[in-house]
Structures are given as structure tokens and as C-alpha cells.
PDB file of N, CA and C in Angstrom:
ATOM      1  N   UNK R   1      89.932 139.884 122.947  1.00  0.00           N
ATOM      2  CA  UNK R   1      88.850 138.994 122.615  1.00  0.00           C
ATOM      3  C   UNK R   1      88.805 138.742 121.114  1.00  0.00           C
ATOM      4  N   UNK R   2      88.931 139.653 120.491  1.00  0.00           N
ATOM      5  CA  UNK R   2      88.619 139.706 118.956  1.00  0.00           C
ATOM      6  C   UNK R   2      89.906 139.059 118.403  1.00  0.00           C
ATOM      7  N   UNK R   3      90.915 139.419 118.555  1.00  0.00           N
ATOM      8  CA  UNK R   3      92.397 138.812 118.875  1.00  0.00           C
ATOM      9  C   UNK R   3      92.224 137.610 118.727  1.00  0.00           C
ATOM     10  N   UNK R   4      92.203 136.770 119.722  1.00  0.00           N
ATOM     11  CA  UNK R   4      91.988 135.275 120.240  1.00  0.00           C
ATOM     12  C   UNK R   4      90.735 134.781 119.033  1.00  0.00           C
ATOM     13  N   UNK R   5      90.140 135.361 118.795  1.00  0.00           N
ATOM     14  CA  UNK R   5      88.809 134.505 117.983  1.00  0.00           C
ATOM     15  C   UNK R   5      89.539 134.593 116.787  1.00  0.00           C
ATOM     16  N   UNK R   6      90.240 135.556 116.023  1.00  0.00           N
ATOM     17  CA  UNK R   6      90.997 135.467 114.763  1.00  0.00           C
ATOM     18  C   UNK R   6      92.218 133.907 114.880  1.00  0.00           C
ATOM     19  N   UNK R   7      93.004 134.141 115.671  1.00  0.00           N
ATOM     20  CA  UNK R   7      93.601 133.268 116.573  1.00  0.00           C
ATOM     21  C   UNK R   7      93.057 131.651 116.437  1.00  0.00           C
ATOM     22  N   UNK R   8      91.973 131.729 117.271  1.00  0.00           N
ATOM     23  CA  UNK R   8      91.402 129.850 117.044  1.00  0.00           C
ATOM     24  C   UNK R   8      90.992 129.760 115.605  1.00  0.00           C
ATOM     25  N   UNK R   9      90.323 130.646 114.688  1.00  0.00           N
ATOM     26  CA  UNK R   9      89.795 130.792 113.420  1.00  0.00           C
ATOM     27  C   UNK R   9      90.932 130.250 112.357  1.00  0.00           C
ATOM     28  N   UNK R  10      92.451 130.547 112.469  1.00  0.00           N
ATOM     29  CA  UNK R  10      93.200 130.478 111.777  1.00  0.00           C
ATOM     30  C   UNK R  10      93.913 129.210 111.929  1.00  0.00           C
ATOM     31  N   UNK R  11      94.113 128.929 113.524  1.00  0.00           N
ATOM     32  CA  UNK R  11      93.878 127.434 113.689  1.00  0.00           C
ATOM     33  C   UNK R  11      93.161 126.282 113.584  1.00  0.00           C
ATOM     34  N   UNK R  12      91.993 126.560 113.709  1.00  0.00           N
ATOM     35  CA  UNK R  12      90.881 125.849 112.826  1.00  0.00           C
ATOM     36  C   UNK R  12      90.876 125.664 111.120  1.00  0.00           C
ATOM     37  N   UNK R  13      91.446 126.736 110.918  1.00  0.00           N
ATOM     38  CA  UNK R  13      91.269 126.646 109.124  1.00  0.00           C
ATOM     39  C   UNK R  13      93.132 125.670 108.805  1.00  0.00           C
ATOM     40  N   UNK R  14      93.921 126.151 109.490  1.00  0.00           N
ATOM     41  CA  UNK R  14      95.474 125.048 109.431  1.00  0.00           C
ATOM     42  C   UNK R  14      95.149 122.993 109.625  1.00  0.00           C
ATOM     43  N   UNK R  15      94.112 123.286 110.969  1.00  0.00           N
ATOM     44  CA  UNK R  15      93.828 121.948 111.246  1.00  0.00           C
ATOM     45  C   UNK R  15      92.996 121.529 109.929  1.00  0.00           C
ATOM     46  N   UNK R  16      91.679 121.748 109.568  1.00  0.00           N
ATOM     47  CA  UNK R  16      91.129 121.611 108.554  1.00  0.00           C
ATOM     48  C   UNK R  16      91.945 121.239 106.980  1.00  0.00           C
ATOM     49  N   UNK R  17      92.681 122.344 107.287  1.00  0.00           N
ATOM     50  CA  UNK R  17      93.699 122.080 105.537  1.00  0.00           C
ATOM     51  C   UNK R  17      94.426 120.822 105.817  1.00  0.00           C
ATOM     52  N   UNK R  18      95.243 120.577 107.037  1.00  0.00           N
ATOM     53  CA  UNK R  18      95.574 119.497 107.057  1.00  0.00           C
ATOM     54  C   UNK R  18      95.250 117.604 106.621  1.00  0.00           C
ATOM     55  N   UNK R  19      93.975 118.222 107.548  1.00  0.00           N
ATOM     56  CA  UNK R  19      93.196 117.192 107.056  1.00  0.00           C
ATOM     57  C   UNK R  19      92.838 116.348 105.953  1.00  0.00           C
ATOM     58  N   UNK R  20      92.597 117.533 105.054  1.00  0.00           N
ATOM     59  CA  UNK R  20      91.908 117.340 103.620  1.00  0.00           C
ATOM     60  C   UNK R  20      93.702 116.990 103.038  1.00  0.00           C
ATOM     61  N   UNK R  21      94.189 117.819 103.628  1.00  0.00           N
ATOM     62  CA  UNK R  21      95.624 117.171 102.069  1.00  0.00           C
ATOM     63  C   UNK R  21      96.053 115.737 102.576  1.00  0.00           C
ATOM     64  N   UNK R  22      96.119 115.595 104.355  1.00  0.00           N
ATOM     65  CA  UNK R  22      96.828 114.295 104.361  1.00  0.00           C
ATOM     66  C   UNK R  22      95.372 113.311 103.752  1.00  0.00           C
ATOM     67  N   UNK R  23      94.318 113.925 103.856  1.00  0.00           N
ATOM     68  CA  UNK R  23      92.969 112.747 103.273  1.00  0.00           C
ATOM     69  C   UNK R  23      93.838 112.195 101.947  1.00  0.00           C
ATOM     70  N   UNK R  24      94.077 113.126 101.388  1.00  0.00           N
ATOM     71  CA  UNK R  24      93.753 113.279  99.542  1.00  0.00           C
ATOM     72  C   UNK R  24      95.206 112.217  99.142  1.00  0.00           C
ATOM     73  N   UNK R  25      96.212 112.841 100.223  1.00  0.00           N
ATOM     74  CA  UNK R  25      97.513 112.187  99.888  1.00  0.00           C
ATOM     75  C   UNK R  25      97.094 110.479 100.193  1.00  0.00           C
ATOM     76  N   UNK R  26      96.492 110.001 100.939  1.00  0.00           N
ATOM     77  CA  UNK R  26      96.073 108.671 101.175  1.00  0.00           C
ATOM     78  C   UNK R  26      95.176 108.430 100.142  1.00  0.00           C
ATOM     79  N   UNK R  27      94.114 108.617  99.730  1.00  0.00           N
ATOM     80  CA  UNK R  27      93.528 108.347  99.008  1.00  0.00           C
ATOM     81  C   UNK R  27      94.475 107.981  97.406  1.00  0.00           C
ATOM     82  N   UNK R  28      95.399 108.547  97.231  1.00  0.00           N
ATOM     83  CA  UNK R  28      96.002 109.169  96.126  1.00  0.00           C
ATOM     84  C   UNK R  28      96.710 107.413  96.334  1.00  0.00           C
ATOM     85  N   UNK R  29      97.319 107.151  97.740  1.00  0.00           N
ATOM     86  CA  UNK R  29      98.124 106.059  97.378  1.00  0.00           C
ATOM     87  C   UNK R  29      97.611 104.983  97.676  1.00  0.00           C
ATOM     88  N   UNK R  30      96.289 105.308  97.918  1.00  0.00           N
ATOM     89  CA  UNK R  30      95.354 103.995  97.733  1.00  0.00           C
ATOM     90  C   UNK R  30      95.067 103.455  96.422  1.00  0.00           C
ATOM     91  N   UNK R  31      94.826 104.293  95.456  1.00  0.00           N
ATOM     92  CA  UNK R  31      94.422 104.409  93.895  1.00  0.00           C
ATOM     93  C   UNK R  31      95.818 103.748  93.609  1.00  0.00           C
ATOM     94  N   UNK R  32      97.232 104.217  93.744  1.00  0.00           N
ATOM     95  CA  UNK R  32      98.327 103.834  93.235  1.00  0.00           C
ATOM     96  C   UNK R  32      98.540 102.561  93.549  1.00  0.00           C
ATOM     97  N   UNK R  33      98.252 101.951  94.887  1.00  0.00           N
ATOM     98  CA  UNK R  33      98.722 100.946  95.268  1.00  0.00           C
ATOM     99  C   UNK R  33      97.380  99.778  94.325  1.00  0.00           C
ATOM    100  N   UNK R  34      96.560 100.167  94.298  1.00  0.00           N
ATOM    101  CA  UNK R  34      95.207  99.365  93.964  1.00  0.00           C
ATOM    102  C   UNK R  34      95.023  98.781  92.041  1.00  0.00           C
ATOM    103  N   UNK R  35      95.735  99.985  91.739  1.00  0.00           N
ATOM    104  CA  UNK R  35      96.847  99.921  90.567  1.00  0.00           C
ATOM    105  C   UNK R  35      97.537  99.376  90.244  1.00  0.00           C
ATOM    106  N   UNK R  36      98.626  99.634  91.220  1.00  0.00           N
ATOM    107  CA  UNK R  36      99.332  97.991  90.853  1.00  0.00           C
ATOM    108  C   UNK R  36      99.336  96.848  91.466  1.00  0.00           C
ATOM    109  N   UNK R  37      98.179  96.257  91.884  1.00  0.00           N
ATOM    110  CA  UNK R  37      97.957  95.074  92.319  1.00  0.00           C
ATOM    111  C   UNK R  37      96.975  94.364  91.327  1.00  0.00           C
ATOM    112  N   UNK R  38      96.550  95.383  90.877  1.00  0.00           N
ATOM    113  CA  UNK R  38      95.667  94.946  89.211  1.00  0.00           C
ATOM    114  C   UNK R  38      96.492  94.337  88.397  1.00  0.00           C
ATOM    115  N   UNK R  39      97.473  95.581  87.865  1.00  0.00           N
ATOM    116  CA  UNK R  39      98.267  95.443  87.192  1.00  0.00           C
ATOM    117  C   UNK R  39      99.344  94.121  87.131  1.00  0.00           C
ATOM    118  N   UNK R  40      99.546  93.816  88.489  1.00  0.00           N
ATOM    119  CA  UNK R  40     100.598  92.261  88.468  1.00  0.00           C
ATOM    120  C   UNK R  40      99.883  91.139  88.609  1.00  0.00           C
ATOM    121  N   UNK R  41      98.979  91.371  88.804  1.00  0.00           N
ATOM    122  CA  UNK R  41      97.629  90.195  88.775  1.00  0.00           C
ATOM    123  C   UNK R  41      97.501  90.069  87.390  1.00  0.00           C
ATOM    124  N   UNK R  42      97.498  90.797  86.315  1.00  0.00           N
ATOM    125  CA  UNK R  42      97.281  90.939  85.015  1.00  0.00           C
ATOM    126  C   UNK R  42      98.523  89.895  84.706  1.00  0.00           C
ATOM    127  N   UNK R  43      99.443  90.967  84.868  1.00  0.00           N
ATOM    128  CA  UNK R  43     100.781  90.154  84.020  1.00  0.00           C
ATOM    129  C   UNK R  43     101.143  89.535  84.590  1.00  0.00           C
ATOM    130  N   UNK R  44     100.969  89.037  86.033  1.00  0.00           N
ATOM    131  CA  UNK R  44     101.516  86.890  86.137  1.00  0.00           C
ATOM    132  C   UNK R  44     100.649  86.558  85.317  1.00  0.00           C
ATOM    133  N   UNK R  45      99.404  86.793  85.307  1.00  0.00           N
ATOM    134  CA  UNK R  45      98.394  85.508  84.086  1.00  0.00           C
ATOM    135  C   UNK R  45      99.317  85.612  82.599  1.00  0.00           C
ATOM    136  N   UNK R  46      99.407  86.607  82.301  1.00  0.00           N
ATOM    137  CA  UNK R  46     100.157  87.092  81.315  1.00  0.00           C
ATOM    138  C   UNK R  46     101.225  86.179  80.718  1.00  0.00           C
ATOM    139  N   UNK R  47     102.037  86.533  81.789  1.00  0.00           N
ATOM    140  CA  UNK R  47     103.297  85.799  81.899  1.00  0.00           C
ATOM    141  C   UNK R  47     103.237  84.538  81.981  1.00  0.00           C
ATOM    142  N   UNK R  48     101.913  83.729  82.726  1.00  0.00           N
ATOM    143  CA  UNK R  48     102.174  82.176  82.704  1.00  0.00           C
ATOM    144  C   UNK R  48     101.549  81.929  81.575  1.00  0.00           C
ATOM    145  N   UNK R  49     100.397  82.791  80.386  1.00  0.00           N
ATOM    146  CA  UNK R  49     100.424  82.197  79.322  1.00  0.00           C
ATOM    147  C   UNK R  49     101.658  81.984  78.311  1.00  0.00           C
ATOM    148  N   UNK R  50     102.390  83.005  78.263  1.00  0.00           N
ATOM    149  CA  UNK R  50     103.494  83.234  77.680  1.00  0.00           C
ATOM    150  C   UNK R  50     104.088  81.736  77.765  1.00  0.00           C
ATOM    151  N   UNK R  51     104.442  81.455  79.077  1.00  0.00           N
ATOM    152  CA  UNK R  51     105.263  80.758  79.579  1.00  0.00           C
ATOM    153  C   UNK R  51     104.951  78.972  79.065  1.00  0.00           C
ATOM    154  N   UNK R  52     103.971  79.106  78.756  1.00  0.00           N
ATOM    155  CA  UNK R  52     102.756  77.732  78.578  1.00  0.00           C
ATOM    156  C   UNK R  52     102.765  77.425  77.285  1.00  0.00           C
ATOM    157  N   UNK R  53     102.708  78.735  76.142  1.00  0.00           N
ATOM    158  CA  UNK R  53     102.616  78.889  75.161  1.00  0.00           C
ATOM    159  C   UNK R  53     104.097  78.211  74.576  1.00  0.00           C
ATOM    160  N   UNK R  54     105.527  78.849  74.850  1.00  0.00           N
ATOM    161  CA  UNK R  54     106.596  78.561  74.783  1.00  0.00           C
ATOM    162  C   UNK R  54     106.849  77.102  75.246  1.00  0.00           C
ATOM    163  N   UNK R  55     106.467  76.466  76.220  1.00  0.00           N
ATOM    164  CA  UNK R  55     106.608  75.220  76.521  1.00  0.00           C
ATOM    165  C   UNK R  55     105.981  74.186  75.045  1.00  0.00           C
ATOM    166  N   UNK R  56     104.535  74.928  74.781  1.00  0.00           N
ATOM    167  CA  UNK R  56     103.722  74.158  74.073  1.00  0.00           C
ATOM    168  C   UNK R  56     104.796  74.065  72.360  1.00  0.00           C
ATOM    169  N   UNK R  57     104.904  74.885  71.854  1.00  0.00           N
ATOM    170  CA  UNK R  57     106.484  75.305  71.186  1.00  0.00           C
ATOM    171  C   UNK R  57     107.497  74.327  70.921  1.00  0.00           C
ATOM    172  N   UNK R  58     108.025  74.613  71.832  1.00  0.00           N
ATOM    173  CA  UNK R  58     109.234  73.644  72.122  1.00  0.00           C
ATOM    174  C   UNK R  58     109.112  72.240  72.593  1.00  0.00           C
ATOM    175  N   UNK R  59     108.001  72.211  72.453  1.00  0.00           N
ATOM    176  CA  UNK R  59     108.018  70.384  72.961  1.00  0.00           C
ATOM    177  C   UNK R  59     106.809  69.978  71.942  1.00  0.00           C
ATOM    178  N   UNK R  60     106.861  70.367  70.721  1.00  0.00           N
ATOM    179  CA  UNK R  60     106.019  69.838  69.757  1.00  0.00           C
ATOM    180  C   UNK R  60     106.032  68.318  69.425  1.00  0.00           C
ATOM    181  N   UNK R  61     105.143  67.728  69.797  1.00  0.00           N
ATOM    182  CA  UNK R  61     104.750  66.421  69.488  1.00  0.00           C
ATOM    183  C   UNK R  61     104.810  65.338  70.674  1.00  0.00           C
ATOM    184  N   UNK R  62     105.402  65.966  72.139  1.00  0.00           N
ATOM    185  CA  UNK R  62     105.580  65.557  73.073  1.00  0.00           C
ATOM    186  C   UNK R  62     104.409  65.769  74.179  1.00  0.00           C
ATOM    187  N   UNK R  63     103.159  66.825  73.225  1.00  0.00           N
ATOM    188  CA  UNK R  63     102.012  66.811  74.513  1.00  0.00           C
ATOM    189  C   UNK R  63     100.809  65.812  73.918  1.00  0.00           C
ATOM    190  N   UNK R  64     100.018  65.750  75.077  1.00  0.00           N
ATOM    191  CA  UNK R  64      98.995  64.931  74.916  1.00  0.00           C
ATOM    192  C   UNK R  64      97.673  65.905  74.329  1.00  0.00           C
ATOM    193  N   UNK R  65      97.198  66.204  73.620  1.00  0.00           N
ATOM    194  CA  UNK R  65      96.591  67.276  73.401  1.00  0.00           C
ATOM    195  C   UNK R  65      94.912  66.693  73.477  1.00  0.00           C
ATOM    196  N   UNK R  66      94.757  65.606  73.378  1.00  0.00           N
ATOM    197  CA  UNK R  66      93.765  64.514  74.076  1.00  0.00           C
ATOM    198  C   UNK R  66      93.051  64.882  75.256  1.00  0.00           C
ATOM    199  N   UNK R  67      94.108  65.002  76.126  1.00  0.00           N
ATOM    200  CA  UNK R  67      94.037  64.950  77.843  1.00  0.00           C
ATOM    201  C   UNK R  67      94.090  66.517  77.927  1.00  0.00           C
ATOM    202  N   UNK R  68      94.705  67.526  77.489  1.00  0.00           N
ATOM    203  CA  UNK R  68      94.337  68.392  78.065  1.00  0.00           C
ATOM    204  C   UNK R  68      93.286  69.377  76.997  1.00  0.00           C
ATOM    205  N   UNK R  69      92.845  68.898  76.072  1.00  0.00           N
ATOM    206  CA  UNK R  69      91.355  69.064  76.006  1.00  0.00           C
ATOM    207  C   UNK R  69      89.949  68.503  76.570  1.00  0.00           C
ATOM    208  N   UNK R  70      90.137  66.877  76.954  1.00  0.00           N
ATOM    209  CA  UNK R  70      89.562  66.633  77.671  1.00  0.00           C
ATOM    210  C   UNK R  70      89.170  67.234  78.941  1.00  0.00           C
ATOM    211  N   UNK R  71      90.172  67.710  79.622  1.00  0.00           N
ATOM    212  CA  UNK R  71      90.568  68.391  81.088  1.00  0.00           C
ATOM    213  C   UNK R  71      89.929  69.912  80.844  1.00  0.00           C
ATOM    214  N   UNK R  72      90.089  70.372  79.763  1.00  0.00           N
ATOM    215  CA  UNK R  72      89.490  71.764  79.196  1.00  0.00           C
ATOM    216  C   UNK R  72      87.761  71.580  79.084  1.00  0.00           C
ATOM    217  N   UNK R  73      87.904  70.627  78.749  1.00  0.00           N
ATOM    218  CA  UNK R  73      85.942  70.548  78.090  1.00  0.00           C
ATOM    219  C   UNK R  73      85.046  69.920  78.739  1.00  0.00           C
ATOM    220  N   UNK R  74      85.723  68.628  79.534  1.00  0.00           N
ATOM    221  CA  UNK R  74      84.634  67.780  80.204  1.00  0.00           C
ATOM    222  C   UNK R  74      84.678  67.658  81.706  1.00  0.00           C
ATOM    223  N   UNK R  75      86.266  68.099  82.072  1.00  0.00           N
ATOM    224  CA  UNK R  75      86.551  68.250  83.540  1.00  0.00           C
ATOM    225  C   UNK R  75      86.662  69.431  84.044  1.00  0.00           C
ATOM    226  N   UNK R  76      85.768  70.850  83.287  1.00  0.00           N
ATOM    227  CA  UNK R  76      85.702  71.778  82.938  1.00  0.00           C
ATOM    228  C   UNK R  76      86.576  73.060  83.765  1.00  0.00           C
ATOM    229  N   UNK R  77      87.880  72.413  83.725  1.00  0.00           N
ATOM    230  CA  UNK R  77      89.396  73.387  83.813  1.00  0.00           C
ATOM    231  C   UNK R  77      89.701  74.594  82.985  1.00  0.00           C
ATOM    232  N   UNK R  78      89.711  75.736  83.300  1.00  0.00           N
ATOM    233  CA  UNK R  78      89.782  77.158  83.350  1.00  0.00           C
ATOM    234  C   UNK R  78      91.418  77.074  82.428  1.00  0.00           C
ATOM    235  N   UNK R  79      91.518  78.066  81.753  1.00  0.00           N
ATOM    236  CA  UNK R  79      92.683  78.133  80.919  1.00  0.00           C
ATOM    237  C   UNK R  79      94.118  78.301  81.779  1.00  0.00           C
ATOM    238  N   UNK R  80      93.684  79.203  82.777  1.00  0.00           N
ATOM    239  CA  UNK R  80      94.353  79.348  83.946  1.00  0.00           C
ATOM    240  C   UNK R  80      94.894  77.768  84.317  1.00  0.00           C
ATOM    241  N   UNK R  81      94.404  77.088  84.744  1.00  0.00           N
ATOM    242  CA  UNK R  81      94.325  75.984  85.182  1.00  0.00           C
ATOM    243  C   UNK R  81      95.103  75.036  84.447  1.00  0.00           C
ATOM    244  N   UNK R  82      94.336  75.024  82.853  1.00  0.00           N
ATOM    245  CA  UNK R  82      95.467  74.123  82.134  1.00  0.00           C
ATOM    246  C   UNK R  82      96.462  74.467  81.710  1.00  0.00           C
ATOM    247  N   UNK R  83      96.732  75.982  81.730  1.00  0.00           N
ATOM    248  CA  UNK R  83      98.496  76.219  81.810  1.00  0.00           C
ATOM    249  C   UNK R  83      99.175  75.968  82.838  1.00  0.00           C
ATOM    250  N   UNK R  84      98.880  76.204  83.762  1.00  0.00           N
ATOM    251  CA  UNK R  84      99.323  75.640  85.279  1.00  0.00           C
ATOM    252  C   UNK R  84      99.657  73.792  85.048  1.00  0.00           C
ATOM    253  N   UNK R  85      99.362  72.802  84.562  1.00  0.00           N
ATOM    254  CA  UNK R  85      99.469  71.555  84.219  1.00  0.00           C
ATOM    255  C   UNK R  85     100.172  71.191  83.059  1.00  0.00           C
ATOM    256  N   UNK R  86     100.200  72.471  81.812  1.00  0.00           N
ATOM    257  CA  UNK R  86     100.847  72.259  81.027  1.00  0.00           C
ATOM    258  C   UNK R  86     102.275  72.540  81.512  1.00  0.00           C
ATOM    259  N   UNK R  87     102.478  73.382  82.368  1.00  0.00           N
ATOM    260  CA  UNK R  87     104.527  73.995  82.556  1.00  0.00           C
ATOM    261  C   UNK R  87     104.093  72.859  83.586  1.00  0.00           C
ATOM    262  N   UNK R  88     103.811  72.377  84.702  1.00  0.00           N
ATOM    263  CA  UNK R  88     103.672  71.311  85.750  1.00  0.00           C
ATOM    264  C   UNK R  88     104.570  69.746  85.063  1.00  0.00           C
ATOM    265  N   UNK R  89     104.360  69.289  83.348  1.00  0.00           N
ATOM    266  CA  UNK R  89     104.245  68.504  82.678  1.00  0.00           C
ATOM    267  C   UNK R  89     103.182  67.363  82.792  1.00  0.00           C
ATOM    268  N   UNK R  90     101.879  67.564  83.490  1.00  0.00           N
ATOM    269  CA  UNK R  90     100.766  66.416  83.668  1.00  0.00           C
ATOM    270  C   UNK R  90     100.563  65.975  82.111  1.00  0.00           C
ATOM    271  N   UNK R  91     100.015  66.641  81.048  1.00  0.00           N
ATOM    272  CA  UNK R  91     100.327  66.890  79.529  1.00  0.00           C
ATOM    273  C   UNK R  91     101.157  65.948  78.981  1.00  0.00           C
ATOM    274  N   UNK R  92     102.133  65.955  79.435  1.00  0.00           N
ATOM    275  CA  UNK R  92     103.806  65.653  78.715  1.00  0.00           C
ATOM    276  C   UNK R  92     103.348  63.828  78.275  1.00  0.00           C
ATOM    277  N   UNK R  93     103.366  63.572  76.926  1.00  0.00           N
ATOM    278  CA  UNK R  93     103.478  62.066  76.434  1.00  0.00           C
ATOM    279  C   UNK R  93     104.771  61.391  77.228  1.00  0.00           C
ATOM    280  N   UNK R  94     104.382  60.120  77.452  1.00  0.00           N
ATOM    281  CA  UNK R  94     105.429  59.093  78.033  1.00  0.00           C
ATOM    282  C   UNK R  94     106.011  58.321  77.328  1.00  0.00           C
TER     283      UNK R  94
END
């Protein structure tokens, strides 16, 4: 009797530990994964300013800077937005 109750006791405390580490191990790659989905969300914006910036650069005197301040101030487009139109070439003088 006493046997058997040590017995389920020690199995109870194995099931229990289990528990908590596979919890912790999930949790752990929830944080990691949640991490880097921040993180590349960051650096595409990142990267398409970069990318916008360099266009703006290299094509000096070829943008409309008119239109996409207008588009910035009165058609009230997100920076996001007007880099997305600037690499697009909507911008680009004809």
C-alpha cells in the first residue's frame, strides 16, 4: 500500500515536471518567434526607406518633389506610402 502511494506520488511529480518544462519550452519559442516578426517588420520598413532614399539620390532632378509633397500633406499619405510610389516611379518627371 505504502509502496504504490510512493509509486503514483513520483509519477505525479514526473507528469507535473513535464508539464511545466514542455510549458516553458513553448512559451520560450513563442517570445523567439514574436521577436522576430517584430524584428523583420522593422527592417523591411527599414530597408524600403533605404531603398527610396537611394532612388531619391540617384535620380536627382528627375523627381517631382511638388507631387509627392502634395501627396504627403494634403492627400495625407504616410511616409510608408510615399516611399512605396517613390521606387513604384509615380514621382518620376516626364
Amino acid at each position: 500500500m505504502y509502496l504504490s502511494l510512493v509509486h503514483d506520488t513520483i509519477k505525479l511529480k514526473r507528469k507535473y515536471s513535464e508539464v511545466l518544462h514542455g510549458d516553458r519550452k513553448e512559451n520560450i519559442m513563442e517570445i523567439i518567434l514574436s521577436a522576430l516578426f517584430i524584428l523583420g517588420i522593422v527592417s523591411w520598413f527599414k530597408l524600403q526607406d533605404g531603398r527610396s532614399s537611394n532612388y531619391l539620390n540617384t535620380h536627382v532632378g528627375k523627381i517631382d518633389y511638388g507631387k509627392m509633397n502634395e501627396d504627403r500633406i494634403l492627400n495625407d499619405l504616410s511616409n510608408s506610402q510615399v516611399n512605396q510610389n517613390i521606387l513604384s516611379g509615380k514621382y518620376d518627371k516626364r
